[in-house]
Amino acid sequence: MTRTATRSPARTTAVRQVQAPPPVGGRGRRRLLDQARAYAFLLGGLICFALFSWYPAIRAVVIAFQKYTPGSPPEWVGTANFTRVWHDPEFTAAWRNTLVFTLLALLVGFAIPFVLALVLNELRHWKAFFRIVVYLPVMIPPVVTALLWKWFYDPGAGLANETLRFLHLPTSNWSNGTDTALISLVIVATWANMGGTVLIYLAALQSIPGELYEAAELDGASLLQRVRHVTIPQTRFVILMLMLLQIIATMQVFTEPFVITGGGPESATVTILYLIYKYAFLYNDFGGACALSVMLLVLLGVFSAVYLRLTRSGEDDL
């Protein structure tokens, strides 16, 4: 007697689905299509970077070894451009001013955003309003900011000296004095750029678990002890990265000395970028300007590599 096996339609369909997986070729084509679509969306950004960042950087390195004047064919001169700018009397002054500006910006402008972020993080009311107030200077165009501070620093009718006269205090030359010009520019740069740094610090502070502060309070830690043993260790990575970015940015300061002081008085505020501008657009020496740019590029690249290596080693030790 023959037994006939019967299967339900649902079970037969399930078996077919298990036994017949989709072809590998179709899955690979689908993945390739998704990747092509993603790269197509990135193509616009890649083209912009290639045209306005990568190509000018490579072209500047090439021109640094050429005698280049727009409208005439370039001539290879080897390292002559580097030798010429090295012996420029303003070369030493520009590097000294740039390094001093960077050091003063770290001393004056690095701690202030962190302290402001701590204060904003502790506020219970009007927090959004004060965030806008702190970030407002960043939204002002840099040239407008520099012009406002130039009027503020005016030794005659400027608001700074008028305020000092009203308080019966001695006035200052501010950006017009050789001893005070550089620190005056540091104050301008700090006020104009600290808003973004404050918001980054504030985001890092709000990501710290509240249990850590509660445990520190139970152990009797004071406010400064909580900042030292909880806040700073928890935001260490953000602090180190923002320090690196600030050093790179302040080494490239240009707008403030260009608009407010014009490199003076007596070359007291001539920076590397301002000297590059003078070589390119005042002396019409694009080879010298590119040679200075390559020097700055190499210095910042080496410094960034050493800095990241040291900070990474410190994190591994911890």
Coordinates of C-alpha atoms in Angstrom, one line a residue, residues 1-6:
M1 CA 0.0 0.0 0.0
T2 CA 1.6 3.3 -1.1
R3 CA 1.5 6.3 1.3
T4 CA 1.2 9.7 -0.3
A5 CA 3.0 12.6 1.5
T6 CA 1.1 15.8 1.5

